[in-house]
Short mmCIF file of C-alpha atoms in Angstrom, two decimals:
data_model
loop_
_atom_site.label_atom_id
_atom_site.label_comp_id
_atom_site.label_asym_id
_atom_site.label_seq_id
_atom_site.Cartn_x
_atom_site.Cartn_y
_atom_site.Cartn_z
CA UNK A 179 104.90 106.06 60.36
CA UNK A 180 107.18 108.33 58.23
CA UNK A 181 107.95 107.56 54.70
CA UNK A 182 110.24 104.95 54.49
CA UNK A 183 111.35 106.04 50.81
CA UNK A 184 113.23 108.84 51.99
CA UNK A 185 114.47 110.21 55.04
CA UNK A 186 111.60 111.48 57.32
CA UNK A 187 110.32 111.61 60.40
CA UNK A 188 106.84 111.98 62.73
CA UNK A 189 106.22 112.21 66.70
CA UNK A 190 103.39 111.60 68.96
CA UNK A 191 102.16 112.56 72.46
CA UNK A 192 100.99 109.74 74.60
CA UNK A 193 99.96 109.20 77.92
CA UNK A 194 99.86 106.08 80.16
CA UNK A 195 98.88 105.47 83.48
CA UNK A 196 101.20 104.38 85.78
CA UNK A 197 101.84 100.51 85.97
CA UNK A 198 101.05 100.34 81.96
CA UNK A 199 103.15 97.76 80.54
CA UNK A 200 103.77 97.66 76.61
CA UNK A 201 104.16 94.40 75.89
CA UNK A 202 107.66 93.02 73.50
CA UNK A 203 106.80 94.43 69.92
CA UNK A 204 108.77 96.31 66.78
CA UNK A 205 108.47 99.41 64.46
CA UNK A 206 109.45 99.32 60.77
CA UNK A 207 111.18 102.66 61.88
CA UNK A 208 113.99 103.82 64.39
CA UNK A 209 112.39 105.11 67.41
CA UNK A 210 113.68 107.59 69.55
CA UNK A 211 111.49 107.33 73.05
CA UNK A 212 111.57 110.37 76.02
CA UNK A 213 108.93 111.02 78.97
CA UNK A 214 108.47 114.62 79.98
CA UNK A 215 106.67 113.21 83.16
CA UNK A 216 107.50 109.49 85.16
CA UNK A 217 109.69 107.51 84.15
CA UNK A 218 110.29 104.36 81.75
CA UNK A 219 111.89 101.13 82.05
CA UNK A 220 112.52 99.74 78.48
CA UNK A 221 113.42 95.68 77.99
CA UNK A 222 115.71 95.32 74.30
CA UNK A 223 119.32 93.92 73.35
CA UNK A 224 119.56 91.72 76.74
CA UNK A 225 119.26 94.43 79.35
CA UNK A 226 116.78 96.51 81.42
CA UNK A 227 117.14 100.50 80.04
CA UNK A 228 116.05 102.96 82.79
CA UNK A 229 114.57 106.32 81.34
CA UNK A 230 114.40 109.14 83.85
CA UNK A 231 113.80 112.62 82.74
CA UNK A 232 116.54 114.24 81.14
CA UNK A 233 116.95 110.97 79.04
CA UNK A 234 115.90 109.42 76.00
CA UNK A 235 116.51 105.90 73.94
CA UNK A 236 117.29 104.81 70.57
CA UNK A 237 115.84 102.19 69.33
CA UNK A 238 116.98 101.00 65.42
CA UNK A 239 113.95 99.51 63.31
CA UNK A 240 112.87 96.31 63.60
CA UNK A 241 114.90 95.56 67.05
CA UNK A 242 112.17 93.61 69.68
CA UNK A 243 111.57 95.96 73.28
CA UNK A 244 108.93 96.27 75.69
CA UNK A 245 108.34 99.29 78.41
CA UNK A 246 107.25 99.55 81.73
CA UNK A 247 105.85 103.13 83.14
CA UNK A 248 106.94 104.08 86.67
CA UNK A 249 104.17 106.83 87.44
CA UNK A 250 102.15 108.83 84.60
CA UNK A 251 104.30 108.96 81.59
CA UNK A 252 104.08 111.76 79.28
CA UNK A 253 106.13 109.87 76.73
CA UNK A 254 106.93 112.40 73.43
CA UNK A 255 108.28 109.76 71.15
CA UNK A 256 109.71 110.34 66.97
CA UNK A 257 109.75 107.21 64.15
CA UNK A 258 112.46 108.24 61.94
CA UNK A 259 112.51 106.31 58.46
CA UNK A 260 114.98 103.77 57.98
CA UNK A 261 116.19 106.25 55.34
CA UNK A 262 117.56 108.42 57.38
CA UNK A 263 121.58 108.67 57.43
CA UNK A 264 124.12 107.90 59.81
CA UNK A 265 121.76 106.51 62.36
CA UNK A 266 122.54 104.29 65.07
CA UNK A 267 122.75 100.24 64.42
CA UNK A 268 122.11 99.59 68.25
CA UNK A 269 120.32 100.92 71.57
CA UNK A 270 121.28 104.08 72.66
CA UNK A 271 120.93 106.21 75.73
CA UNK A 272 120.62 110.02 74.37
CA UNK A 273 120.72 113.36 76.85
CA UNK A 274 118.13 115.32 76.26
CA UNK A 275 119.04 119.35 75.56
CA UNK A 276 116.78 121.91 75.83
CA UNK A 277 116.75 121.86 71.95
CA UNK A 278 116.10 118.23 71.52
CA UNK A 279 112.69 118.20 74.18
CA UNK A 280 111.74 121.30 72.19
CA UNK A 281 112.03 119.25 68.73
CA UNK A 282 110.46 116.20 69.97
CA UNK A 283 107.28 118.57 71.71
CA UNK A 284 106.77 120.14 68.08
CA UNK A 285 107.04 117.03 66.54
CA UNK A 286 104.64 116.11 68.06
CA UNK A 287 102.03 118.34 67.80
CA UNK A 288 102.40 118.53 63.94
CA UNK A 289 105.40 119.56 61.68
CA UNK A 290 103.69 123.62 61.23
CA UNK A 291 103.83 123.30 57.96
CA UNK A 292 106.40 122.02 56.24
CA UNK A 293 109.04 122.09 59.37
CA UNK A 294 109.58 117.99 59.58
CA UNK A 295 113.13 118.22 57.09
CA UNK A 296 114.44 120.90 59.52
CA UNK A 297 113.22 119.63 62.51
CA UNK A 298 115.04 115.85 61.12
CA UNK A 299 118.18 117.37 60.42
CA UNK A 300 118.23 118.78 63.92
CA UNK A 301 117.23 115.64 65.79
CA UNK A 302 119.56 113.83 63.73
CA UNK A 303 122.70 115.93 65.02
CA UNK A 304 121.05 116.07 68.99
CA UNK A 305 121.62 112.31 68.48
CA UNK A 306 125.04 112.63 66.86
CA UNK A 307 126.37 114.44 69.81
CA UNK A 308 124.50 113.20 73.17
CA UNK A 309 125.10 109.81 73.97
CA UNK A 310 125.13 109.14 78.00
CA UNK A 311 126.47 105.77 79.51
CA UNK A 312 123.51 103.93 79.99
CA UNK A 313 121.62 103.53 82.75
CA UNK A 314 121.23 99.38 81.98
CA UNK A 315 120.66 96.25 83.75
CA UNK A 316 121.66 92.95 82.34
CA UNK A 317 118.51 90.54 81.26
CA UNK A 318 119.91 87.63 82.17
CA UNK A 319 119.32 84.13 80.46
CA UNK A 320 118.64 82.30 83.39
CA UNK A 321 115.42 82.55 84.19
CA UNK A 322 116.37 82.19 88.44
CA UNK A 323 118.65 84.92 87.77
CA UNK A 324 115.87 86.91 85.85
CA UNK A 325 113.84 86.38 89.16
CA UNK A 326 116.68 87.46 90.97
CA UNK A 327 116.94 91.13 89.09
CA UNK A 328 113.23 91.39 89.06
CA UNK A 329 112.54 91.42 92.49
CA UNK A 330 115.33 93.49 93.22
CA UNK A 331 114.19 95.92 90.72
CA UNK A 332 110.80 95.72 92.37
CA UNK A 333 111.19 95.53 96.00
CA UNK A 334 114.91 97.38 96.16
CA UNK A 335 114.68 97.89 100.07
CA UNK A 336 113.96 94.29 100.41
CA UNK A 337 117.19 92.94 102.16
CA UNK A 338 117.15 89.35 101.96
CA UNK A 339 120.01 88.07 101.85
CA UNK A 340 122.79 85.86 99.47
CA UNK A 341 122.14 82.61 101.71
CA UNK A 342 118.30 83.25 101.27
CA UNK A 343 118.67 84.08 97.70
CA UNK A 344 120.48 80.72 97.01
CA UNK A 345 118.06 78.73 98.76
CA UNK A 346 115.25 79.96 97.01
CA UNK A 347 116.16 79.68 93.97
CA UNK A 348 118.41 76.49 93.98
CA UNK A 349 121.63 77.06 93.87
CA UNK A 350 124.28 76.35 96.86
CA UNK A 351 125.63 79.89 97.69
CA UNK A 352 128.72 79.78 96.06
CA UNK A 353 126.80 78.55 92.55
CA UNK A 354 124.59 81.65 93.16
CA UNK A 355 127.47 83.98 93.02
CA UNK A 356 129.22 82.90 90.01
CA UNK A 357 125.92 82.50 88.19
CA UNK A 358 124.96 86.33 88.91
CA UNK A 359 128.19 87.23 87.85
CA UNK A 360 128.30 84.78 84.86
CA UNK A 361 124.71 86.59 84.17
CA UNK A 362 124.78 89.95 85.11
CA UNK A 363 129.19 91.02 85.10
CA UNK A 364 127.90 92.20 89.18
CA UNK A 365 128.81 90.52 92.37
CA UNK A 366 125.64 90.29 93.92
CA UNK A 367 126.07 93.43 96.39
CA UNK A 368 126.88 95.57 93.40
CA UNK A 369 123.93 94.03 91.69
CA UNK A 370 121.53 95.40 94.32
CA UNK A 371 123.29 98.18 94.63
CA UNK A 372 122.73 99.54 91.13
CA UNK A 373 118.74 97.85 91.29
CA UNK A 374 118.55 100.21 94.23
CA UNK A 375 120.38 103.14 92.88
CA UNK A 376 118.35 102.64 89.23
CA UNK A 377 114.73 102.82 91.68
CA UNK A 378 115.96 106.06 93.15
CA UNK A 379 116.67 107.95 90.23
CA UNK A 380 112.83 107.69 89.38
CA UNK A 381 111.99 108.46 92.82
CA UNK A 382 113.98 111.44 92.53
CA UNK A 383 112.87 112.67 89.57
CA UNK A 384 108.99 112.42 90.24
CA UNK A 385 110.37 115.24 93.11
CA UNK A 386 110.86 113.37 96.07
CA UNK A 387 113.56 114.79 98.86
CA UNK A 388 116.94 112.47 98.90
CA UNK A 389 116.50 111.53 102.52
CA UNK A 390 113.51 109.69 102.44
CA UNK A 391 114.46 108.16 98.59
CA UNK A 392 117.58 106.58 100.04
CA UNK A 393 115.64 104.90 102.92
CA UNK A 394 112.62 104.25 100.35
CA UNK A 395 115.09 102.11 98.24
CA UNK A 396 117.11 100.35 101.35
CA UNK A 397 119.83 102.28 102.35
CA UNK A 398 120.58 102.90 105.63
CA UNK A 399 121.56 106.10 105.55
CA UNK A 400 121.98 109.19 103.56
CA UNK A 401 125.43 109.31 103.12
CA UNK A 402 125.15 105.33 102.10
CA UNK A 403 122.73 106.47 99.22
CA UNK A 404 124.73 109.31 98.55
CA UNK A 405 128.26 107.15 98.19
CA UNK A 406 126.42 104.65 95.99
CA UNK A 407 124.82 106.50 94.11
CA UNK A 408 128.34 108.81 93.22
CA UNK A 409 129.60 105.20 92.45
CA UNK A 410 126.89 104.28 89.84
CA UNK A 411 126.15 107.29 88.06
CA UNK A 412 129.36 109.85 88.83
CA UNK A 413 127.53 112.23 90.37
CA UNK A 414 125.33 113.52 93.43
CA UNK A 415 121.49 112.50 93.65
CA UNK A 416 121.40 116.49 93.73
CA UNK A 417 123.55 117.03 90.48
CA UNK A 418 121.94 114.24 89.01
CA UNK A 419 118.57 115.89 89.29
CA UNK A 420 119.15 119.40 88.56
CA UNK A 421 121.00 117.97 85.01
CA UNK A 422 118.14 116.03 84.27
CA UNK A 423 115.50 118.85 84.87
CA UNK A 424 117.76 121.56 83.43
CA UNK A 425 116.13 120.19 79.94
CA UNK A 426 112.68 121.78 81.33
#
């Protein structure tokens, strides 16, 4: 951990399999987490944070979070000191520029020297300037709810539907749909909707084509995906891709 004295920072280079699940724990430092390969899903402040390449996440000190790996993650991740100035008080989804994956990499492998202050003051302003919207699900309190958005984050294609839903888990079907929107701020459609479009975008980034993606994660057809997925992140599956792997 860096020293928490002054402002400072270290990184390390891990590897999990896929399917490794970090269970809820905290760092005495900020954390800034990124995967150069797979993809992360990242539980902390109520929601579910999906990391895709291209993207990182700020964590402050002390704040509880768990992650989930989606494929082999290379995860590159840097502990910044509680020191450190002007940091942010809450979770944050960062873009990754060319010059932030390369400061996080040499973290990393060791500060060459003496580099850590310059390489802090550069992470520092990466931050400053590169906050995305985030690519976040609501955690909801209810724990049928939090069934609900779990099996729609794991089985996206699965199309049972609202009457179904309500059954299983209690509720008459009008209940259902004010509790998901009491829990989540989504009508269920747009809930599974985003679950599905959130699944794609690590589909797509582990190099996948878009055609079979969008049927992999329920969609009838391409254009579907293609429409939804403009809806939830502003752009094309294609655009979204090329962005995210212009940082490699």
């Amino acid at each position: 951990m860096p020293d928490p004295g002054r402002p400072d920072v270290v990184g390390f280079a891990l590897t999990y399999g896929s399917g490794t699940a970090i269970e809820r724990h905290t760092h005495p430092a900020h954390q800034l987490i990124h995967a150069i390969s797979g993809a992360m899903r990242v539980v902390a402040s109520g929601g579910i944070w999906f990391l895709p390449l291209g993207r990182a996440l700020w964590i402050p000190a002390e704040l509880d979070h768990e992650i989930r790996c989606d494929g082999e993650v290379g995860m590159r991740t840097a502990y910044l000191s509680r020191a450190c100035p002007e940091v942010f008080a809450d979770v944050r989804m960062i873009a990754v520029s060319p010059l932030l994956r390369e400061v996080l990499v040499r973290l990393a492998e060791g500060d060459g020297g003496g580099l850590r202050p310059a390489l802090l003051e550069i992470l520092l302003q990466e931050i400053a300037g590169a906050g995305l919207p985030p690519l976040r699900l609501p955690y909801p309190a209810d724990p049928r709810i939090a069934e609900l958005v779990a099996h729609l984050n794991a089985a996206p294609a699965d199309r049972t539907p609202l009457a179904q839903w309500a059954r299983r888990l209690g509720f008459s079907e009008r209940s259902l749909i004010r509790a998901v929107r009491a829990q989540t701020g989504m009508t269920f459609r747009d809930l599974r909707r985003y679950s599905r479009v959130m699944a794609a975008i690590e589909r797509l980034c582990e190099g996948r084509p878009v055609t079979m993606v969008a049927y992999d994660v329920g969609f009838e057809t391409p254009s579907a995906f293609a429409h939804a997925f403009r809806t939830v992140t502003g752009k094309t599956p294609r655009q979204f891709v090329a962005e995210a792997r212009e940082s490699f």
